Amino acid sequence: MNKKIKKMVLMQLIYSIFKSFVLIFVNIYLWKAGKSIKAVAIFNIFNYIAAFIAFYIGNRIALKSTRLNYLLSSTFFILLFALTAILGDEISKYSVLIGIFGGFGDGLFFFNMNAFQASELGRDEIDRFMSAVGIVGKLSSIITPVISGIVIEKFGFIYAVYMLILLLVLQMANALTLPNNKIEYLAKINIKKILGQKDYKKVLATHLIHTPFGQFIIMANSVFLYSFAKSESLMGYLNSAFAISSMLLFYIYMRAQKKYPRKKLMLAGSMALALSVSLLFKPSFFSFILFSLTISVGDAFFNKPLTGIQVYTAKKYGESHEELLGNLVFRVSLLTISRTIFYLLIFFFYIDNGSTIFRVLIIYNIISPVLSYILCRKEM
């Protein structure tokens, strides 16, 4: 990897450190404070809607400076955790607001990251980049969840907030060292042309079909598992163990790429995801642990390569830079729709692991990786 790619991987590493806190910390805190999954669902719905809006705003800001997107992204996350610290147990009443703050932080950051991936990396480079991002993301999850769990359990959530704000200040300082690039064009979404490309539509369909799987994993590793564990420090240790297994498998995938076709590796990954979810038909503390450990195979061998395919096809089917950015914006709109539907289902129908919707999601998520593999097979 060249120097610029390494810098982007480092940027992703710092982002992943505090983002792993966000996914575990905010979801569990909202669940505890609100005594209900509804606050968690509302936070995530508004987070993803705001992220889509911020993704487009990020394009406009990048016409002046991509560095500003990174700085503003960190600022919004600081506001999120500062608000959490101020409101304390009342935070569940403000889940819409902190969802918006988190969404703007996400959207601005990922506009820069997606634009870099699509415009400056080739097909194989994207695959390696996504594996490297997966490794550093899991690396950040080895120690940080343990530390956050111990800090929360021993000293309270307020001290975890202080840790998060410190990490975000570090992210802002790191952003100042990056080149102050500009984006030359504003996104141009040509829906008629997009819908007229048969092979591209198949890849776009995977955004709608498979995205709920990722949200299910997030919920399973935070709220669902926490409902059995009842301990922040234990959750920290467990998530660190999950991260170690994931890092090993990302490394194995990178080595396997040199010997085996991507298509065969992704087939194995999609089957691993389907089998992992089937473990949850009888939900328990141990079934969630086994699920979280085995899901690492599918994450490394299917989820990350699929994301690489989705980003690369945005470039492949965009004849100009404006169309490339438009395809990326359209991609994020599909992700937002799928994520919002998932959390609306959780909001209206989920009560506990005995809820009908939980079993429906299990069955759906057994099918989705296999169907997504079939749809994107030609682009592998």
Tab-separated table of C-alpha atoms in Angstrom:
chain	number	residue	atom	x	y	z
A	1	MET	CA	0.000	0.000	0.000
A	2	ASN	CA	1.270	3.469	-0.845
A	3	LYS	CA	1.687	6.279	1.690
A	4	LYS	CA	-1.690	7.879	1.007
A	5	ILE	CA	-3.554	4.589	1.431
A	6	LYS	CA	-1.722	3.967	4.716
A	7	LYS	CA	-2.773	7.415	5.959
A	8	MET	CA	-6.397	6.648	5.100
A	9	VAL	CA	-6.144	3.325	6.936
A	10	LEU	CA	-4.761	5.198	9.974
A	11	MET	CA	-7.672	7.642	9.738
A	12	GLN	CA	-10.052	4.691	9.697
A	13	LEU	CA	-8.277	3.170	12.708
A	14	ILE	CA	-8.813	6.237	14.892
A	15	TYR	CA	-12.395	6.525	13.653
A	16	SER	CA	-13.016	2.843	14.403
A	17	ILE	CA	-11.754	3.217	17.971
A	18	PHE	CA	-14.387	5.731	18.987
A	19	LYS	CA	-17.028	4.280	16.660
A	20	SER	CA	-16.782	0.911	18.434
A	21	PHE	CA	-17.555	2.858	21.609
A	22	VAL	CA	-20.551	4.467	19.903
A	23	LEU	CA	-22.141	1.201	18.794
A	24	ILE	CA	-21.783	-0.473	22.191
A	25	PHE	CA	-21.859	2.515	24.545
A	26	VAL	CA	-24.840	4.454	23.122
A	27	ASN	CA	-27.021	1.423	22.352
A	28	ILE	CA	-26.526	-0.095	25.822
A	29	TYR	CA	-26.858	3.267	27.585
A	30	LEU	CA	-30.087	4.095	25.792
A	31	TRP	CA	-31.433	0.623	26.542
A	32	LYS	CA	-30.576	0.955	30.240
A	33	ALA	CA	-31.830	4.530	30.596
A	34	GLY	CA	-35.060	3.958	28.676
A	35	LYS	CA	-35.695	0.381	29.840
A	36	SER	CA	-36.868	-0.233	26.284
A	37	ILE	CA	-35.529	-1.062	22.831
A	38	LYS	CA	-37.550	1.834	21.397
A	39	ALA	CA	-34.995	4.509	22.314
A	40	VAL	CA	-32.269	2.441	20.651
A	41	ALA	CA	-34.385	2.086	17.494
A	42	ILE	CA	-35.179	5.820	17.367
A	43	PHE	CA	-31.496	6.720	17.815
A	44	ASN	CA	-30.484	4.450	14.928
A	45	ILE	CA	-33.299	5.567	12.593
A	46	PHE	CA	-32.392	9.234	12.903
A	47	ASN	CA	-28.687	8.395	12.856
A	48	TYR	CA	-28.952	6.827	9.405
A	49	ILE	CA	-31.322	9.428	7.979
A	50	ALA	CA	-28.972	12.196	9.134
A	51	ALA	CA	-25.983	10.261	7.748
A	52	PHE	CA	-27.569	10.237	4.285
A	53	ILE	CA	-28.241	13.981	4.417
A	54	ALA	CA	-24.718	14.639	5.713
A	55	PHE	CA	-23.213	12.456	2.959
A	56	TYR	CA	-24.627	14.852	0.338
A	57	ILE	CA	-23.652	17.911	2.403
A	58	GLY	CA	-20.163	16.382	2.643
A	59	ASN	CA	-19.924	16.572	-1.156
A	60	ARG	CA	-20.723	20.287	-1.064
A	61	ILE	CA	-18.214	20.930	1.719
A	62	ALA	CA	-15.564	18.913	-0.156
A	63	LEU	CA	-15.822	21.384	-3.049
A	64	LYS	CA	-13.909	23.685	-0.682
A	65	SER	CA	-12.007	21.261	1.563
A	66	THR	CA	-12.145	17.519	2.335
A	67	ARG	CA	-10.252	18.172	5.565
A	68	LEU	CA	-13.186	20.226	6.853
A	69	ASN	CA	-15.426	17.141	6.596
A	70	TYR	CA	-13.142	15.261	8.997
A	71	LEU	CA	-13.051	18.153	11.458
A	72	LEU	CA	-16.829	18.617	11.397
A	73	SER	CA	-17.355	14.853	11.720
A	74	SER	CA	-15.366	14.753	14.960
A	75	THR	CA	-17.156	17.887	16.216
A	76	PHE	CA	-20.585	16.262	15.816
A	77	PHE	CA	-19.446	13.171	17.727
A	78	ILE	CA	-18.073	15.374	20.506
A	79	LEU	CA	-21.477	17.081	20.711
A	80	LEU	CA	-23.157	13.659	20.885
A	81	PHE	CA	-21.100	12.490	23.855
A	82	ALA	CA	-21.096	15.876	25.593
A	83	LEU	CA	-24.893	15.858	25.427
A	84	THR	CA	-24.931	12.312	26.805
A	85	ALA	CA	-22.753	13.442	29.712
A	86	ILE	CA	-24.955	16.458	30.470
A	87	LEU	CA	-28.322	14.683	30.262
A	88	GLY	CA	-27.318	11.426	31.982
A	89	ASP	CA	-30.318	9.173	32.662
A	90	GLU	CA	-32.587	11.575	30.749
A	91	ILE	CA	-30.753	10.817	27.488
A	92	SER	CA	-33.414	8.423	26.189
A	93	LYS	CA	-35.759	11.426	25.818
A	94	TYR	CA	-33.264	12.975	23.388
A	95	SER	CA	-32.487	9.908	21.260
A	96	VAL	CA	-33.600	11.794	18.115
A	97	LEU	CA	-31.081	14.588	18.726
A	98	ILE	CA	-28.108	12.371	19.496
A	99	GLY	CA	-29.061	10.213	16.505
A	100	ILE	CA	-28.831	13.298	14.281
A	101	PHE	CA	-25.457	14.289	15.764
A	102	GLY	CA	-24.089	10.779	15.232
A	103	GLY	CA	-25.504	10.627	11.712
A	104	PHE	CA	-23.852	13.865	10.675
A	105	GLY	CA	-20.564	12.610	12.102
A	106	ASP	CA	-20.884	9.387	10.106
A	107	GLY	CA	-22.053	10.955	6.851
A	108	LEU	CA	-19.302	13.563	6.629
A	109	PHE	CA	-16.589	11.021	7.431
A	110	PHE	CA	-17.796	8.385	4.984
A	111	PHE	CA	-18.247	10.814	2.109
A	112	ASN	CA	-14.495	11.368	2.186
A	113	MET	CA	-13.746	7.673	2.651
A	114	ASN	CA	-16.104	6.468	-0.117
A	115	ALA	CA	-14.939	9.143	-2.561
A	116	PHE	CA	-11.324	8.105	-1.940
A	117	GLN	CA	-12.086	4.398	-2.397
A	118	ALA	CA	-14.124	4.823	-5.574
A	119	SER	CA	-11.987	7.427	-7.348
A	120	GLU	CA	-8.429	6.414	-6.399
A	121	LEU	CA	-8.417	2.621	-5.882
A	122	GLY	CA	-8.610	-0.203	-8.415
A	123	ARG	CA	-10.709	-3.356	-7.949
A	124	ASP	CA	-8.014	-5.409	-6.204
A	125	GLU	CA	-6.805	-2.378	-4.218
A	126	ILE	CA	-10.320	-1.831	-2.857
A	127	ASP	CA	-10.450	-5.463	-1.755
A	128	ARG	CA	-7.137	-5.160	0.093
A	129	PHE	CA	-8.125	-1.775	1.495
A	130	MET	CA	-11.419	-3.136	2.844
A	131	SER	CA	-9.589	-6.059	4.480
A	132	ALA	CA	-7.066	-3.640	6.026
A	133	VAL	CA	-9.939	-1.457	7.257
A	134	GLY	CA	-11.582	-4.549	8.722
A	135	ILE	CA	-8.373	-5.469	10.560
A	136	VAL	CA	-7.815	-2.009	12.056
A	137	GLY	CA	-11.498	-1.792	12.934
A	138	LYS	CA	-11.290	-5.008	14.895
A	139	LEU	CA	-7.902	-4.020	16.337
A	140	SER	CA	-9.562	-0.996	17.894
A	141	SER	CA	-12.212	-3.301	19.355
A	142	ILE	CA	-9.785	-5.521	21.260
A	143	ILE	CA	-8.857	-3.116	24.051
A	144	THR	CA	-11.379	-0.271	23.886
A	145	PRO	CA	-14.516	-2.314	24.787
A	146	VAL	CA	-12.730	-3.828	27.789
A	147	ILE	CA	-11.569	-0.407	28.980
A	148	SER	CA	-14.993	1.145	28.405
A	149	GLY	CA	-16.728	-1.732	30.208
A	150	ILE	CA	-14.457	-1.469	33.239
A	151	VAL	CA	-14.682	2.344	33.316
A	152	ILE	CA	-18.484	2.310	33.023
A	153	GLU	CA	-18.923	-0.372	35.674
A	154	LYS	CA	-16.417	1.111	38.160
A	155	PHE	CA	-16.838	4.855	37.648
A	156	GLY	CA	-19.994	5.379	35.589
A	157	PHE	CA	-20.901	6.388	32.040
A	158	ILE	CA	-19.688	9.966	32.512
A	159	TYR	CA	-16.020	8.902	32.576
A	160	ALA	CA	-16.455	6.889	29.383
A	161	VAL	CA	-17.786	10.082	27.787
A	162	TYR	CA	-14.590	11.912	28.769
A	163	MET	CA	-12.522	9.129	27.157
A	164	LEU	CA	-14.531	9.384	23.956
A	165	ILE	CA	-14.140	13.143	23.722
A	166	LEU	CA	-10.360	12.728	24.125
A	167	LEU	CA	-10.331	10.223	21.234
A	168	LEU	CA	-12.301	12.589	19.044
A	169	VAL	CA	-9.899	15.458	19.717
A	170	LEU	CA	-7.117	13.083	18.601
A	171	GLN	CA	-9.074	12.406	15.407
A	172	MET	CA	-9.345	16.125	14.724
A	173	ALA	CA	-5.600	16.564	15.258
A	174	ASN	CA	-4.918	13.702	12.841
A	175	ALA	CA	-7.180	15.273	10.211
A	176	LEU	CA	-5.023	18.391	10.207
A	177	THR	CA	-2.067	16.291	8.987
A	178	LEU	CA	-3.936	15.079	5.881
A	179	PRO	CA	-3.652	16.894	2.528
A	180	ASN	CA	-6.323	19.565	2.156
A	181	ASN	CA	-7.788	18.179	-1.086
A	182	LYS	CA	-10.865	19.374	-2.927
A	183	ILE	CA	-13.597	17.558	-4.839
A	184	GLU	CA	-14.043	19.100	-8.275
A	185	TYR	CA	-17.645	18.078	-8.896
A	186	LEU	CA	-21.044	17.891	-7.248
A	187	ALA	CA	-22.880	14.551	-7.347
A	188	LYS	CA	-25.195	14.012	-10.303
A	189	ILE	CA	-27.765	11.257	-9.790
A	190	ASN	CA	-29.069	9.877	-13.088
A	191	ILE	CA	-31.768	7.504	-11.828
A	192	LYS	CA	-33.001	6.610	-15.344
A	193	LYS	CA	-29.509	5.533	-16.371
A	194	ILE	CA	-28.901	3.673	-13.083
A	195	LEU	CA	-32.139	1.696	-13.395
A	196	GLY	CA	-31.363	0.941	-17.027
A	197	GLN	CA	-28.177	-0.984	-16.184
A	198	LYS	CA	-29.225	-4.573	-15.513
A	199	ASP	CA	-26.014	-5.826	-13.850
A	200	TYR	CA	-25.634	-2.678	-11.745
A	201	LYS	CA	-29.219	-3.016	-10.496
A	202	LYS	CA	-28.373	-6.469	-9.155
A	203	VAL	CA	-25.524	-5.046	-7.084
A	204	LEU	CA	-27.717	-2.168	-5.927
A	205	ALA	CA	-30.329	-4.686	-4.796
A	206	THR	CA	-27.789	-6.175	-2.372
A	207	HIS	CA	-27.800	-2.845	-0.493
A	208	LEU	CA	-31.475	-3.305	0.297
A	209	ILE	CA	-31.313	-7.058	0.835
A	210	HIS	CA	-28.185	-7.523	2.936
A	211	THR	CA	-27.928	-4.286	4.952
A	212	PRO	CA	-30.361	-5.507	7.667
A	213	PHE	CA	-27.888	-8.323	8.349
A	214	GLY	CA	-25.241	-5.799	9.432
A	215	GLN	CA	-27.721	-4.038	11.701
A	216	PHE	CA	-28.734	-7.377	13.209
A	217	ILE	CA	-25.070	-8.097	14.036
A	218	ILE	CA	-24.717	-4.709	15.731
A	219	MET	CA	-27.832	-5.296	17.826
A	220	ALA	CA	-26.813	-8.882	18.606
A	221	ASN	CA	-23.374	-7.793	19.859
A	222	SER	CA	-24.779	-4.963	21.969
A	223	VAL	CA	-28.399	-4.895	23.162
A	224	PHE	CA	-29.381	-8.531	22.513
A	225	LEU	CA	-26.258	-9.987	24.137
A	226	TYR	CA	-26.321	-7.426	26.964
A	227	SER	CA	-29.862	-8.525	27.869
A	228	PHE	CA	-28.283	-11.860	28.852
A	229	ALA	CA	-24.862	-10.710	30.118
A	230	LYS	CA	-26.078	-7.830	32.366
A	231	SER	CA	-22.478	-6.641	32.785
A	232	GLU	CA	-20.601	-3.886	30.941
A	233	SER	CA	-17.175	-5.314	31.781
A	234	LEU	CA	-18.180	-8.802	30.580
A	235	MET	CA	-19.487	-7.236	27.371
A	236	GLY	CA	-16.115	-5.552	26.981
A	237	TYR	CA	-14.220	-8.828	27.327
A	238	LEU	CA	-16.582	-10.616	24.952
A	239	ASN	CA	-16.373	-7.987	22.233
A	240	SER	CA	-12.579	-8.002	22.490
A	241	ALA	CA	-12.608	-11.783	21.988
A	242	PHE	CA	-14.876	-11.342	18.955
A	243	ALA	CA	-12.474	-8.728	17.567
A	244	ILE	CA	-9.438	-11.013	17.914
A	245	SER	CA	-11.151	-13.807	15.984
A	246	SER	CA	-12.214	-11.312	13.298
A	247	MET	CA	-8.691	-9.931	12.868
A	248	LEU	CA	-7.310	-13.426	12.356
A	249	LEU	CA	-9.932	-14.180	9.715
A	250	PHE	CA	-9.373	-10.907	7.835
A	251	TYR	CA	-5.696	-11.846	7.648
A	252	ILE	CA	-6.575	-15.365	6.453
A	253	TYR	CA	-8.822	-13.874	3.763
A	254	MET	CA	-6.037	-11.583	2.509
A	255	ARG	CA	-3.696	-14.585	2.233
A	256	ALA	CA	-6.371	-16.788	0.658
A	257	GLN	CA	-6.943	-14.188	-2.086
A	258	LYS	CA	-3.552	-15.108	-3.524
A	259	LYS	CA	-4.564	-18.749	-4.007
A	260	TYR	CA	-8.317	-18.859	-4.523
A	261	PRO	CA	-10.821	-16.930	-6.701
A	262	ARG	CA	-12.812	-14.234	-4.927
A	263	LYS	CA	-16.013	-15.960	-6.018
A	264	LYS	CA	-15.194	-19.144	-4.081
A	265	LEU	CA	-14.112	-17.241	-0.982
A	266	MET	CA	-17.291	-15.168	-0.970
A	267	LEU	CA	-19.447	-18.265	-1.436
A	268	ALA	CA	-17.849	-19.753	1.679
A	269	GLY	CA	-18.434	-16.461	3.519
A	270	SER	CA	-22.104	-16.253	2.568
A	271	MET	CA	-22.701	-19.825	3.750
A	272	ALA	CA	-20.883	-19.086	7.024
A	273	LEU	CA	-23.177	-16.093	7.660
A	274	ALA	CA	-26.292	-18.162	7.037
A	275	LEU	CA	-25.127	-20.938	9.350
A	276	SER	CA	-24.120	-18.477	12.090
A	277	VAL	CA	-27.548	-16.856	12.243
A	278	SER	CA	-29.247	-20.237	12.489
A	279	LEU	CA	-27.597	-20.638	15.917
A	280	LEU	CA	-30.026	-18.045	17.316
A	281	PHE	CA	-33.229	-20.047	16.868
A	282	LYS	CA	-32.817	-20.872	20.557
A	283	PRO	CA	-31.443	-17.573	21.931
A	284	SER	CA	-29.291	-17.770	25.037
A	285	PHE	CA	-26.128	-16.234	26.403
A	286	PHE	CA	-24.014	-19.021	24.874
A	287	SER	CA	-25.788	-19.072	21.512
A	288	PHE	CA	-25.120	-15.330	21.152
A	289	ILE	CA	-21.449	-15.870	22.013
A	290	LEU	CA	-21.118	-18.674	19.476
A	291	PHE	CA	-22.967	-16.584	16.897
A	292	SER	CA	-20.656	-13.607	17.446
A	293	LEU	CA	-17.521	-15.737	17.139
A	294	THR	CA	-18.582	-17.617	14.019
A	295	ILE	CA	-19.958	-14.501	12.305
A	296	SER	CA	-16.337	-13.363	11.930
A	297	VAL	CA	-15.837	-15.866	9.100
A	298	GLY	CA	-18.649	-14.392	7.034
A	299	ASP	CA	-17.672	-10.827	7.872
A	300	ALA	CA	-14.146	-11.314	6.516
A	301	PHE	CA	-15.024	-13.550	3.567
A	302	PHE	CA	-18.293	-11.941	2.446
A	303	ASN	CA	-19.384	-8.683	4.106
A	304	LYS	CA	-16.209	-6.655	3.518
A	305	PRO	CA	-15.631	-7.947	-0.055
A	306	LEU	CA	-19.294	-7.195	-0.823
A	307	THR	CA	-18.807	-3.596	0.318
A	308	GLY	CA	-15.774	-3.385	-1.955
A	309	ILE	CA	-17.868	-4.611	-4.894
A	310	GLN	CA	-20.630	-2.123	-4.111
A	311	VAL	CA	-18.195	0.811	-4.033
A	312	TYR	CA	-16.265	-0.328	-7.107
A	313	THR	CA	-19.394	-0.783	-9.234
A	314	ALA	CA	-20.380	2.804	-8.381
A	315	LYS	CA	-17.169	3.751	-10.180
A	316	LYS	CA	-17.533	1.177	-12.970
A	317	TYR	CA	-21.015	2.327	-13.952
A	318	GLY	CA	-20.335	6.052	-13.584
A	319	GLU	CA	-18.983	7.503	-16.825
A	320	SER	CA	-17.963	10.814	-15.255
A	321	HIS	CA	-16.827	11.988	-11.825
A	322	GLU	CA	-20.224	13.593	-11.266
A	323	GLU	CA	-21.948	10.287	-12.016
A	324	LEU	CA	-19.512	8.417	-9.756
A	325	LEU	CA	-20.399	10.698	-6.838
A	326	GLY	CA	-24.080	10.436	-7.778
A	327	ASN	CA	-23.863	6.648	-7.702
A	328	LEU	CA	-22.284	6.845	-4.242
A	329	VAL	CA	-25.075	9.122	-3.000
A	330	PHE	CA	-27.688	6.765	-4.491
A	331	ARG	CA	-25.898	3.850	-2.793
A	332	VAL	CA	-26.136	5.569	0.597
A	333	SER	CA	-29.831	6.312	0.009
A	334	LEU	CA	-30.490	2.577	-0.421
A	335	LEU	CA	-28.495	1.771	2.717
A	336	THR	CA	-30.525	4.373	4.615
A	337	ILE	CA	-33.852	2.950	3.422
A	338	SER	CA	-32.865	-0.592	4.397
A	339	ARG	CA	-31.475	0.403	7.802
A	340	THR	CA	-34.527	2.526	8.591
A	341	ILE	CA	-36.903	-0.326	7.743
A	342	PHE	CA	-34.932	-2.636	10.039
A	343	TYR	CA	-35.158	-0.287	13.033
A	344	LEU	CA	-38.810	0.511	12.367
A	345	LEU	CA	-39.517	-3.221	12.637
A	346	ILE	CA	-37.551	-3.305	15.897
A	347	PHE	CA	-39.397	-0.231	17.189
A	348	PHE	CA	-42.902	-1.538	16.489
A	349	PHE	CA	-42.580	-5.284	16.985
A	350	TYR	CA	-39.543	-6.233	19.111
A	351	ILE	CA	-40.123	-6.772	22.833
A	352	ASP	CA	-37.594	-9.448	23.695
A	353	ASN	CA	-35.864	-12.448	22.120
A	354	GLY	CA	-39.167	-14.330	22.182
A	355	SER	CA	-40.807	-11.834	19.833
A	356	THR	CA	-42.063	-13.083	16.463
A	357	ILE	CA	-40.042	-10.400	14.679
A	358	PHE	CA	-36.842	-11.854	16.155
A	359	ARG	CA	-37.506	-15.213	14.502
A	360	VAL	CA	-38.563	-13.519	11.266
A	361	LEU	CA	-35.255	-11.636	11.199
A	362	ILE	CA	-33.330	-14.857	11.828
A	363	ILE	CA	-35.008	-16.562	8.855
A	364	TYR	CA	-34.523	-13.478	6.662
A	365	ASN	CA	-30.844	-13.179	7.580
A	366	ILE	CA	-30.238	-16.826	6.737
A	367	ILE	CA	-31.484	-16.123	3.198
A	368	SER	CA	-30.027	-12.630	2.603
A	369	PRO	CA	-26.274	-13.449	2.324
A	370	VAL	CA	-26.910	-16.337	-0.095
A	371	LEU	CA	-29.271	-14.223	-2.236
A	372	SER	CA	-26.800	-11.315	-2.217
A	373	TYR	CA	-24.036	-13.665	-3.336
A	374	ILE	CA	-26.135	-14.806	-6.306
A	375	LEU	CA	-26.951	-11.218	-7.310
A	376	CYS	CA	-23.381	-9.873	-7.232
A	377	ARG	CA	-21.645	-13.032	-8.502
A	378	LYS	CA	-20.926	-11.548	-11.952
A	379	GLU	CA	-19.060	-8.579	-10.418
A	380	MET	CA	-16.758	-10.770	-8.306
